[in-house]
Coordinates of C-alpha atoms and ligand atoms in Angstrom, one line a residue:
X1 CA 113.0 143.4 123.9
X2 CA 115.0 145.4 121.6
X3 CA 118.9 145.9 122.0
X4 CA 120.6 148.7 120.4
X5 CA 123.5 148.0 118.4
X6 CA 126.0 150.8 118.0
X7 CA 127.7 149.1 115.4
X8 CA 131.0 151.2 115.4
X9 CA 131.5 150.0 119.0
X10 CA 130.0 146.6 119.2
X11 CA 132.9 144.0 118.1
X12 CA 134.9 144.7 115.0
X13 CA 135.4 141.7 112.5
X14 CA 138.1 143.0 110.3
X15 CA 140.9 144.2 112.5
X16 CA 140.3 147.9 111.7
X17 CA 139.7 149.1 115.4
X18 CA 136.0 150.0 113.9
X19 CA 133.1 147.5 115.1
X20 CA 131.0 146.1 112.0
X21 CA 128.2 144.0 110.5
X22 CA 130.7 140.9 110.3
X23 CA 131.3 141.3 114.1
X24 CA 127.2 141.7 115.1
X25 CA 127.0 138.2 113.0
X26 CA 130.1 136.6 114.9
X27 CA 128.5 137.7 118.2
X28 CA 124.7 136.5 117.4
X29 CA 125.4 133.5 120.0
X30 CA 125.8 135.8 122.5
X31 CA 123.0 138.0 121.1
X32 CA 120.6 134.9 121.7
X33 CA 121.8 134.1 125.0
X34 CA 120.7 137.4 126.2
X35 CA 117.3 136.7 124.5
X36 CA 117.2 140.0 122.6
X37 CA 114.0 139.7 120.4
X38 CA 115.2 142.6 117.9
X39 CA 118.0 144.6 117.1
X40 CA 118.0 148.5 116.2
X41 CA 121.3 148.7 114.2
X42 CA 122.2 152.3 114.2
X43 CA 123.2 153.3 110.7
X44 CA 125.5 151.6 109.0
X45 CA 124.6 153.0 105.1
X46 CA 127.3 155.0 103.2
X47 CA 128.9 157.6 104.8
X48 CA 131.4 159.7 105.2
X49 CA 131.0 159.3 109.3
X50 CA 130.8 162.8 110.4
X51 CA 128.3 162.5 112.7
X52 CA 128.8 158.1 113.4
X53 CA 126.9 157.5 110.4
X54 CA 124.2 159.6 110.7
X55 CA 125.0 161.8 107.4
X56 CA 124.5 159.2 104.6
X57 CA 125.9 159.5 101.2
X58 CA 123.7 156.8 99.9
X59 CA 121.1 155.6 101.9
X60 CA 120.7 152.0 99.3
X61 CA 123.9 151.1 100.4
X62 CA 126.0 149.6 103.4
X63 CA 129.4 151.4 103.9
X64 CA 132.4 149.3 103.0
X65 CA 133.4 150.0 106.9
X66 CA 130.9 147.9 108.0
X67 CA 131.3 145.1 105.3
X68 CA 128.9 146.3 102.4
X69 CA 125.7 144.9 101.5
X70 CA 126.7 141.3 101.9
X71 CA 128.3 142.2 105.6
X72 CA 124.1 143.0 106.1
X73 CA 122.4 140.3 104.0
X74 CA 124.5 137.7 106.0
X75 CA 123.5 139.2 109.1
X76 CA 120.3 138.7 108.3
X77 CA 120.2 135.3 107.7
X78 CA 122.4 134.4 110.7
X79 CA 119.9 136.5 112.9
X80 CA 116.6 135.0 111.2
X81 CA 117.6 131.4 111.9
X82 CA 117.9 132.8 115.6
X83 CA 114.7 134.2 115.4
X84 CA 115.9 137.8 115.9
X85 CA 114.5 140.5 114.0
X86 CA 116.6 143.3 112.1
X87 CA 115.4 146.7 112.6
X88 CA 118.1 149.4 110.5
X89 CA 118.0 153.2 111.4
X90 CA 116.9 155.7 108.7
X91 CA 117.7 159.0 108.1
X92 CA 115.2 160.7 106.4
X93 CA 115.5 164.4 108.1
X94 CA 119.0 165.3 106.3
X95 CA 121.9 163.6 103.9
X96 CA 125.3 164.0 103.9
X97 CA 126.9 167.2 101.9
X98 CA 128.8 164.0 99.8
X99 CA 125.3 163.0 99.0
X100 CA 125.0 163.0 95.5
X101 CA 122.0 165.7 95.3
X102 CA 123.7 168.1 97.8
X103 CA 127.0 168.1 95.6
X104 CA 124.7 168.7 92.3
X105 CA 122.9 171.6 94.9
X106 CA 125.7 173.4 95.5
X107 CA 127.3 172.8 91.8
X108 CA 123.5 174.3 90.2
X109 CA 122.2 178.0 90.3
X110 CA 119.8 179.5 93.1
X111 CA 116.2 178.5 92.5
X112 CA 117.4 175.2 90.6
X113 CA 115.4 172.0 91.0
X114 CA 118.4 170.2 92.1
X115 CA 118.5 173.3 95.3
X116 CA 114.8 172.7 95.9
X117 CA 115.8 169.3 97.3
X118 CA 117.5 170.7 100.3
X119 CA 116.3 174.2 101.8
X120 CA 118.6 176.6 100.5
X121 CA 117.7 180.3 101.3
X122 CA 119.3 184.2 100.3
X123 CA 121.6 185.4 103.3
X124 CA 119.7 188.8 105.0
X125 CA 121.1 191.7 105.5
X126 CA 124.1 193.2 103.5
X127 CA 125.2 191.2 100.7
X128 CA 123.5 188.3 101.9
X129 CA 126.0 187.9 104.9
X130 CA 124.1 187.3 107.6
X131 CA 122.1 183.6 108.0
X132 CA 118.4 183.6 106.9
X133 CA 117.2 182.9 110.4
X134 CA 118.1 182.6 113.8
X135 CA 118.0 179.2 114.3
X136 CA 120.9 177.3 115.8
X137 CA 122.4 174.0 115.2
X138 CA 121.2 171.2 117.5
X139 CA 125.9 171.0 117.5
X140 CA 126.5 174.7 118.3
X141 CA 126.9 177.5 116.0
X142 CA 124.5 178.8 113.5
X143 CA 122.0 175.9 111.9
X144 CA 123.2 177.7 108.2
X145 CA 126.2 177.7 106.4
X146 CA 127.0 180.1 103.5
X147 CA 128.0 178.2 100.1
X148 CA 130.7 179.5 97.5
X149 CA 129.5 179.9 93.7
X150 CA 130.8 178.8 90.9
X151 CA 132.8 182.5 90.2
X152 CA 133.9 182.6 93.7
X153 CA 131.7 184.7 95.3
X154 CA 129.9 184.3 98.3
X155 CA 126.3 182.8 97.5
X156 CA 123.1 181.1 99.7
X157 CA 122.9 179.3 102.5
X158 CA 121.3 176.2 103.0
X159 CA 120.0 174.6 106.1
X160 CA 121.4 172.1 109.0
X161 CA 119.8 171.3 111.9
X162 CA 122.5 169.3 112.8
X163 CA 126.2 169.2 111.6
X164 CA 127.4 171.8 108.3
X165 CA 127.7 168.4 107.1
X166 CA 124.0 167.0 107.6
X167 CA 122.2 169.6 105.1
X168 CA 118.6 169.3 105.8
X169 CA 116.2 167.5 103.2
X170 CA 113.1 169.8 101.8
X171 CA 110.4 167.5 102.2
X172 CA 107.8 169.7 100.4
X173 CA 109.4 168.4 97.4
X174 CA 107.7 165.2 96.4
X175 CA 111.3 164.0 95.1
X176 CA 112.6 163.4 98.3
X177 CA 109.6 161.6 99.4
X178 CA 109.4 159.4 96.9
X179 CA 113.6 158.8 97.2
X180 CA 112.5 158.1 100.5
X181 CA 110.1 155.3 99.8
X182 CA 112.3 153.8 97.3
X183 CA 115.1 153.2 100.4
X184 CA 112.0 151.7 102.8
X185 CA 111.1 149.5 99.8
X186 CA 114.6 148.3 99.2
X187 CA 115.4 147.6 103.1
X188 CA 112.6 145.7 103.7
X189 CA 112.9 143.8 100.1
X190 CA 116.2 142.1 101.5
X191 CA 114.5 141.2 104.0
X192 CA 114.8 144.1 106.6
X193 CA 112.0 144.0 109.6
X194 CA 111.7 147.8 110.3
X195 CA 113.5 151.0 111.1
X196 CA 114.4 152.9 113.7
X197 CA 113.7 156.8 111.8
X198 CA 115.9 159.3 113.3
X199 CA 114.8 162.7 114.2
X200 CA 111.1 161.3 113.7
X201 CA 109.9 165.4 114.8
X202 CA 111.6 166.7 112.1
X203 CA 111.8 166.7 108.7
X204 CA 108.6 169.2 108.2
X205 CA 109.6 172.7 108.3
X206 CA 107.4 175.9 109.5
X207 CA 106.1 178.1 106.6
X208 CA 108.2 180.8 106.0
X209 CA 110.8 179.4 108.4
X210 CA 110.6 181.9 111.0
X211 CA 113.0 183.4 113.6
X212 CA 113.0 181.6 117.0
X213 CA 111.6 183.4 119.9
X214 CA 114.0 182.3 122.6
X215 CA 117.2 180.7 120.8
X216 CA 118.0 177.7 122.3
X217 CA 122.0 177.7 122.5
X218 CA 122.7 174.6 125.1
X219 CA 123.5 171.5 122.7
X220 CA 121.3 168.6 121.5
X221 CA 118.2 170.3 123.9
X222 CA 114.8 170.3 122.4
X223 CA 112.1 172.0 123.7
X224 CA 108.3 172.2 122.0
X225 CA 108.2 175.2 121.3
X226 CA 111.0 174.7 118.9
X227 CA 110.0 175.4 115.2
X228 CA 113.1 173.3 114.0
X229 CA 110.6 170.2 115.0
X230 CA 107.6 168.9 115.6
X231 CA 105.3 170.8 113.0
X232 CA 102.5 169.7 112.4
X233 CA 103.1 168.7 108.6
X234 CA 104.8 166.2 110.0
X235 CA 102.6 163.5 110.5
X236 CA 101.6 163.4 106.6
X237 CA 104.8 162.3 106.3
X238 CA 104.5 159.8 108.8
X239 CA 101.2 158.7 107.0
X240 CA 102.8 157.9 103.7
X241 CA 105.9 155.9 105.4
X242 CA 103.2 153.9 107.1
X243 CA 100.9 153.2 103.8
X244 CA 104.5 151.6 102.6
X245 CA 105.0 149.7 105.7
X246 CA 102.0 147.8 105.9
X247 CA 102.8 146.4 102.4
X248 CA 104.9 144.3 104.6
X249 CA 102.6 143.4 107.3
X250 CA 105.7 142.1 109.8
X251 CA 107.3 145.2 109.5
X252 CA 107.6 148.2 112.3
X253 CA 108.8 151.7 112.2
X254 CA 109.8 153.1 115.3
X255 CA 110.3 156.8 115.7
X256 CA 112.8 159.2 117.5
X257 CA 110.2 161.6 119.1
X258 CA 111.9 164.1 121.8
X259 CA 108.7 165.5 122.3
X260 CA 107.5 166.6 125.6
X261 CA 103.5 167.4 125.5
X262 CA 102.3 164.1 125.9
X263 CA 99.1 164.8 123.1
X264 CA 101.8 166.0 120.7
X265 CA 103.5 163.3 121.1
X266 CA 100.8 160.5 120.8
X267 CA 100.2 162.4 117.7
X268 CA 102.7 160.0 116.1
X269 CA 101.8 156.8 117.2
X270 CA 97.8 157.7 115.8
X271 CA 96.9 154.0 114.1
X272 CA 98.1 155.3 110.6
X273 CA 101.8 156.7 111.4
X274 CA 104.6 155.2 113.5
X275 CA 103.8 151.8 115.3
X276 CA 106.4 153.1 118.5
X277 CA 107.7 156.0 119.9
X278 CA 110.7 156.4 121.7
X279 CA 109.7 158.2 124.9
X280 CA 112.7 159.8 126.5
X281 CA 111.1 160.3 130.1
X282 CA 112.7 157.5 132.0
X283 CA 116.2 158.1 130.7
X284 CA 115.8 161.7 131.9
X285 CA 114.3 160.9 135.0
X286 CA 116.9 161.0 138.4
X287 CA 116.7 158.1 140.5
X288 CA 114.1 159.0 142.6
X289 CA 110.8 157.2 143.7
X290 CA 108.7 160.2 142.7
X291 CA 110.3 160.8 139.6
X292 CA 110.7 157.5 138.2
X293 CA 106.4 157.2 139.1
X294 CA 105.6 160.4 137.2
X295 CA 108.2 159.3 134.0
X296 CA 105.5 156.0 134.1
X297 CA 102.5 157.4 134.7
X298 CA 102.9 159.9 131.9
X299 CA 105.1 157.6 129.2
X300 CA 101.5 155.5 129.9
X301 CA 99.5 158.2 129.7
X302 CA 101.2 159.7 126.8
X303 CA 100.3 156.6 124.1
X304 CA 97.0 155.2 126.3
X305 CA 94.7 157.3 124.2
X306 CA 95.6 156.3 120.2
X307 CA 96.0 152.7 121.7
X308 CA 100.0 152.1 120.8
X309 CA 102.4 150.2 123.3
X310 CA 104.7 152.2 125.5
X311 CA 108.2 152.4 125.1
X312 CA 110.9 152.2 127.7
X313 CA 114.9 153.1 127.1
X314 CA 117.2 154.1 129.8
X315 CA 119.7 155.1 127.5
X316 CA 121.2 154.8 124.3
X317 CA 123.8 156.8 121.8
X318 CA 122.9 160.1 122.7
X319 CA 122.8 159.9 126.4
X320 CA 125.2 159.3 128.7
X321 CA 125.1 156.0 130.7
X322 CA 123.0 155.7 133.3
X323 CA 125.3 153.8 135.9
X324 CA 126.9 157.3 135.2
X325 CA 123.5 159.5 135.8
X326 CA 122.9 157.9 139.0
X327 CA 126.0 158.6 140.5
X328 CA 128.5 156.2 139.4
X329 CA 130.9 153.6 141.0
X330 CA 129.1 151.0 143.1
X331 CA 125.9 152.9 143.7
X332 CA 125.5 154.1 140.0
X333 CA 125.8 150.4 139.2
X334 CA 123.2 149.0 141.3
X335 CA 120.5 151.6 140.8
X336 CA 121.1 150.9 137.0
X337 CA 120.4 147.3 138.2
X338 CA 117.4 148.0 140.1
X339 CA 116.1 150.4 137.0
X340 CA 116.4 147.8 134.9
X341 CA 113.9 145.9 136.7
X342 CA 112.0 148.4 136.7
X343 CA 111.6 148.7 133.1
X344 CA 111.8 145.1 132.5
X345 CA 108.6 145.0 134.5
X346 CA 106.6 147.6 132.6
X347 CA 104.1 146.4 130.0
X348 CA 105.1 147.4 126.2
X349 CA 108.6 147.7 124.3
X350 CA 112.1 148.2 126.5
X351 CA 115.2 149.6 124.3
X352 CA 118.4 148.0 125.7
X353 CA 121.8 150.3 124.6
X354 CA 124.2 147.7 124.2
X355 CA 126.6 147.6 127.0
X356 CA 123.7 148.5 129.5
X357 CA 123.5 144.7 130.1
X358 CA 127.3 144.9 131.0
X359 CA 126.7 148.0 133.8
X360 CA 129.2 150.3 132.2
X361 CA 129.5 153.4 133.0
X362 CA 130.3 156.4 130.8
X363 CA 133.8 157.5 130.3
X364 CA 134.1 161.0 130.6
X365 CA 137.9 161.1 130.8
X366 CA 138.3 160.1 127.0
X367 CA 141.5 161.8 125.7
X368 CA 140.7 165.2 123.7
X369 CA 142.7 164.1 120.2
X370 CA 139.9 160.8 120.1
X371 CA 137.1 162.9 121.0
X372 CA 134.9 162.3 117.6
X373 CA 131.4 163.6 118.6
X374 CA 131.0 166.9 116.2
X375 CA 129.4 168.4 119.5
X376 CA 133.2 169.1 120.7
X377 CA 134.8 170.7 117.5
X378 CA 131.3 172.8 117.0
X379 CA 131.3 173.8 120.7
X380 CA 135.1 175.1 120.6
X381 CA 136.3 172.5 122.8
X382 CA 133.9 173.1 126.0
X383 CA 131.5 170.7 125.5
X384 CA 132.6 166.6 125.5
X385 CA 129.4 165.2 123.2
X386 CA 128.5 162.0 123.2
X387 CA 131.7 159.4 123.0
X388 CA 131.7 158.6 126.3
X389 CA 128.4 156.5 126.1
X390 CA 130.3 154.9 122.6
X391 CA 132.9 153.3 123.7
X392 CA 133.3 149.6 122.5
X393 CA 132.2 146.6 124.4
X394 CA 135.1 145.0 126.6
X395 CA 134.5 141.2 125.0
X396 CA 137.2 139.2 127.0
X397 CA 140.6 139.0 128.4
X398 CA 142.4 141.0 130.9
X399 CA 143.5 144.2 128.9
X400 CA 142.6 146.6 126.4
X401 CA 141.0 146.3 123.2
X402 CA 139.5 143.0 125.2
X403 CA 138.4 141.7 122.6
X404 CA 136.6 144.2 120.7
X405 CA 139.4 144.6 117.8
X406 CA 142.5 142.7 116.8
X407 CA 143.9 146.1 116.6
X408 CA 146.2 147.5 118.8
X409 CA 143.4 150.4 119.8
X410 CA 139.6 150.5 119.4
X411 CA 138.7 153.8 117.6
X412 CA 137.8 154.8 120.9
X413 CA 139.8 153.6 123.4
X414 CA 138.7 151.1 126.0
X415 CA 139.4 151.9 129.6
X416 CA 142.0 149.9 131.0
X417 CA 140.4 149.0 134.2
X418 CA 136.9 147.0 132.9
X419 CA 138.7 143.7 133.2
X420 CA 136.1 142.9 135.3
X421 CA 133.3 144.2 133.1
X422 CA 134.1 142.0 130.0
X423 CA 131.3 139.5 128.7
X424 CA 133.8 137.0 129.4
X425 CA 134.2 137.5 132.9
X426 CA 130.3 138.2 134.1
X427 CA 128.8 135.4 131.6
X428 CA 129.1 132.9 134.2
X429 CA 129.3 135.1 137.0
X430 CA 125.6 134.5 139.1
X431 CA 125.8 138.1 140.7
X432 CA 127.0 140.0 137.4
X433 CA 124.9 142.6 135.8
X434 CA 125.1 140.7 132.5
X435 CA 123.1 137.8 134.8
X436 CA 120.9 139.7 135.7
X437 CA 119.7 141.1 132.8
X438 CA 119.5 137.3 131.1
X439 CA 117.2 136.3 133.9
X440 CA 115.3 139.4 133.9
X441 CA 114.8 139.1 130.2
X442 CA 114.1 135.4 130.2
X443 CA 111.7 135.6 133.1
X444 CA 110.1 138.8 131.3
X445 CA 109.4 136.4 128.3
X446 CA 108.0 133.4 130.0
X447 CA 106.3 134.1 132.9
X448 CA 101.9 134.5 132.9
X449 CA 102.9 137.1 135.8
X450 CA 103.8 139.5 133.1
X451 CA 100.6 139.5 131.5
X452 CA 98.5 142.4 130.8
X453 CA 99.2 145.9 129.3
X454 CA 98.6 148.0 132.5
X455 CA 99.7 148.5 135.5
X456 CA 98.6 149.2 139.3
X457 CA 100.1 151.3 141.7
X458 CA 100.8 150.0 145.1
X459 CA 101.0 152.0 148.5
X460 CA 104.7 151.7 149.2
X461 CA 107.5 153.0 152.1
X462 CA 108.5 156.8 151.7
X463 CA 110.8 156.7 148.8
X464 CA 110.0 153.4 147.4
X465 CA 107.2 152.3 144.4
X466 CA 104.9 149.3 144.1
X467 CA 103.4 148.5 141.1
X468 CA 101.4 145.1 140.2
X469 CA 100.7 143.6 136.4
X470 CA 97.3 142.5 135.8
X471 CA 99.1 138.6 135.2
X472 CA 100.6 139.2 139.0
X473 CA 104.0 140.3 139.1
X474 CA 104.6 143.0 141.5
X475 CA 107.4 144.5 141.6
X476 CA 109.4 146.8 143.9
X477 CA 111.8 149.5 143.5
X478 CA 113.8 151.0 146.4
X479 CA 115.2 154.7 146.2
X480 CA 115.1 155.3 149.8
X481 CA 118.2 155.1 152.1
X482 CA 117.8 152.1 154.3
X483 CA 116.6 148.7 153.7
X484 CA 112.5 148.0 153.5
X485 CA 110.0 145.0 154.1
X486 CA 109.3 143.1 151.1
X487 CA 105.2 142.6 150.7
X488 CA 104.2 139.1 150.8
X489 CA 105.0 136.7 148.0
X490 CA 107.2 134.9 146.5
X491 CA 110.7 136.9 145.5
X492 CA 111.1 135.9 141.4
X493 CA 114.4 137.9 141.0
X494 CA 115.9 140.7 142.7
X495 CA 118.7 143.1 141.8
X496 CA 120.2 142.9 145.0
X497 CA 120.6 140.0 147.8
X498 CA 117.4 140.3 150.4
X499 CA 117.9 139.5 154.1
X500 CA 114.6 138.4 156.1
X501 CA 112.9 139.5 153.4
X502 CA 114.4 143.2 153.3
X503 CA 115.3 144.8 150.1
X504 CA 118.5 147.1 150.5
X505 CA 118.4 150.6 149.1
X506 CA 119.5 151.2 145.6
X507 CA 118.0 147.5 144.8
X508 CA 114.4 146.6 143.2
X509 CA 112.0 143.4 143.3
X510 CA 109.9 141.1 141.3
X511 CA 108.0 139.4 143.4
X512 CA 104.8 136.6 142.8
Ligands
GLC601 C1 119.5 161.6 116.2 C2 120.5 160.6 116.5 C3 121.8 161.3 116.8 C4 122.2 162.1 115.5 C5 121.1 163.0 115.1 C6 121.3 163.6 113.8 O1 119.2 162.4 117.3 O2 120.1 159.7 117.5 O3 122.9 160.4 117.1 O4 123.3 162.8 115.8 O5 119.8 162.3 115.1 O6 121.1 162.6 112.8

């Protein structure tokens, strides 16, 4: 089981209302209580933080805000001698404009080598004033922005899928691959056991860059007919990062693939590129019977062929929580109880996003002036982003920070009212969310039931799925309205209390 640290939010060491390295290694106790096998620390290299890390000015380097290089190396010790892997995010796709090769871009002339490691393009139309294509940013607004010359004038515009200030790489250039391999090489040299790589359907570029046919304006939607992704020069890419990886045969490299075909997508978990791929289909899936079985089936069928392990995530970062997707309040909470079951039970690798184990829900009520996502400043204000699935981890006590910071505020703030959501107060709590999860987890980790990398479906009550692991474990999810029979067997956990052998709606079951 992975769990995703968003270090920004996870517990803050220094008093600076920001969550760093120094706090992951203060909370590694807890860490192995949960029985997390590896972490996926979202970036934490140099940065300016426009987009939470995710434009790095130096990708050999740890940012001072999260404790610099020997915040990390401790880390790694402290989580070794816990037997917990370190997996860091890279960001091959784009820097950040304070990258020292986008600076020297925009300082250098038009058709300089220093431009050919980003993709800078002439404007069209008069003077140049109009962007080279019609692509949008993944953020809103156009995916170019215009640079200034030296004299003044107006001159070319380079390209961002993302952020102004995440200028895209040009991986044609053999430069920036080999930049690249130089950073995978220095991770894993300290000791490093894989990478999360970001925008994993990126980085390749259509020929020519063509015009989109149907521009996409809703924020961070992708679509496969995109031609900011998923080209298929891609997966040479993918092919080289993986020759560098298997110098370091304990090592895995886990891609962020928001492909939907599910060929295209095994495409990059072939034997010679990425060992995972996240697969997005349960996270977007509404809590229903039929939907959460098709999400399966296909995040199965999508990787059976090329022979790689399944991934599961319900959330993470970039989506908002799921008590919050299933509707919130009680309910939300205990189908995000029973989901987790669910995806506890499936053979291959589950994602946690930390604070998932806690039940929170997403706070959508944030306060405009510390909304941080770009989404909101590049949407002009209509459009929230992605805080509200960021907000710290409530650690202890009975009001806000809780724990997180010895500052007055956490850099976002922490609602008032999840007193009762704090790792303090469900740690030894038997019914708590945080309980659950430790029981699934263990259970998911000792138990022969589990065995076996596929699955069987069950007949099952309108509304309800059955599925059984070759080892035995059957296990039973409950979308329907009322309570249902359990099948025979003995009940191994369950998200919810069962009553002569019913199991309430909203709950699921492992069963023996
Ligand atoms: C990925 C990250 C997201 C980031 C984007 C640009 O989708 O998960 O948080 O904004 O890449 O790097």
């Amino acid at each position: 089981m992975f769990y995703q640290v968003y270090p920004r939010s996870f517990a803050d060491s220094d008093g600076d209302g920001v969550g760093d390295l120094g706090g992951v290694r203060e909370k590694i106790g807890y860490l192995e209580l949960l029985g997390v096998d590896a972490l996926w620390i979202c970036p934490v290299m140099r940065s300016p933080q426009a987009d939470g890390g995710y434009d790095v000015s130096d990708p050999r380097d740890i940012d001072p805000l999260f404790g610099g290089l020997a915040a990390l190396d401790e880390l790694i010790a402290e989580a070794h001698d816990r037997e917990i892997k370190v997996t860091m995010d890279l960001v091959p796709n784009h820097t950040s404009v304070e990258h020292p090769w986008f600076t020297a871009a925009v300082d250098a002339a038009p058709g300089s080598p220093e431009r050919a490691r980003y993709i800078f393009r002439d404007g069209r139309g008069k003077d140049g004033a109009e962007p080279p294509n019609n692509w949008p940013s993944i953020f809103g607004g156009p995916a170019w922005t215009r640079v200034t010359d030296r004299d003044g004038t107006p001159g070319q515009w380079y390209l961002h899928i993302f952020a102004p200030e995440q200028p895209d790489l040009n991986w044609d250039n053999p430069e920036v691959a080999a930049d690249f391999e130089k950073t995978l090489r220095f991770w894993l040299d300290r000791g490093v056991d894989g990478f999360r790589i970001d925008v994993a359907h990126g980085m390749a570029k259509p020929e020519g860059l063509p015009d989109m046919a149907r521009v996409e304006t809703k924020m961070l939607v992708h679509d496969d007919d995109d031609p900011r992704f998923n080209n298929p020069g891609v997966h040479a890419i993918h092919r080289r990062i993986r020759t560098i990886i298997d110098e370091y045969p304990h090592a895995v490299a886990i891609g962020e693939v928001w492909v939907d075909d599910n060929t295209r997508f095994g495409e990059y978990v072939r034997p010679d590129e990425l060992h995972l791929a996240f697969n997005f289909r349960l996270a977007e899936t509404p809590f229903t019977a039929e939907g959460v079985r098709e999400a399966i089936t296909f995040s199965l069928e999508a990787v059976s062929d090329v022979g790689a392990p399944p991934t599961w995530t319900l959330s993470n970062h970039d989506i908002e929580r799921e008590v919050t997707r299933y509707g919130g309040g009680k309910i939300g909470v205990s189908r995000a109880r029973a989901m987790m079951m669910v995806e506890l039970a499936l053979p291959g690798a589950v994602f946690v996003y930390n604070g998932a184990e806690l039940g929170l829900p997403n706070v959508d009520d944030l306060p405009e002036d510390a909304l941080q996502d770009p989404v909101w400043e590049r949407s002009g204000h209509t459009e929230r982003g992605r805080d509200g699935c960021r907000v710290p981890i409530p650690w202890e006590g009975a009001s806000t920070p809780f724990g997180f910071t010895a500052a007055e505020q956490a850099w976002l703030p922490i609602p008032a009212d999840w007193a009762d959501r704090t790792v303090e107060a469900q740690l030894e709590t038997l019914h708590s969310t945080l309980s659950l999860y430790r029981l699934a987890i263990d259970l998911r980790g000792t138990r022969p039931e589990f065995a076996g990398d596929r699955i069987e479906w069950y007949g099952s009550p309108d509304g309800c799925l059955a599925f059984r692991r070759p080892g035995g474990l059957v296990c039973v999810l409950n979308a329907s309205d009322g309570p249902i029979q359990l099948p025979p067997g003995e009940v191994l956990l369950a998200s919810a209390p069962i009553v002569d052998d019913r199991l309430p709606a909203n709950a699921a079951a492992w069963l023996v």
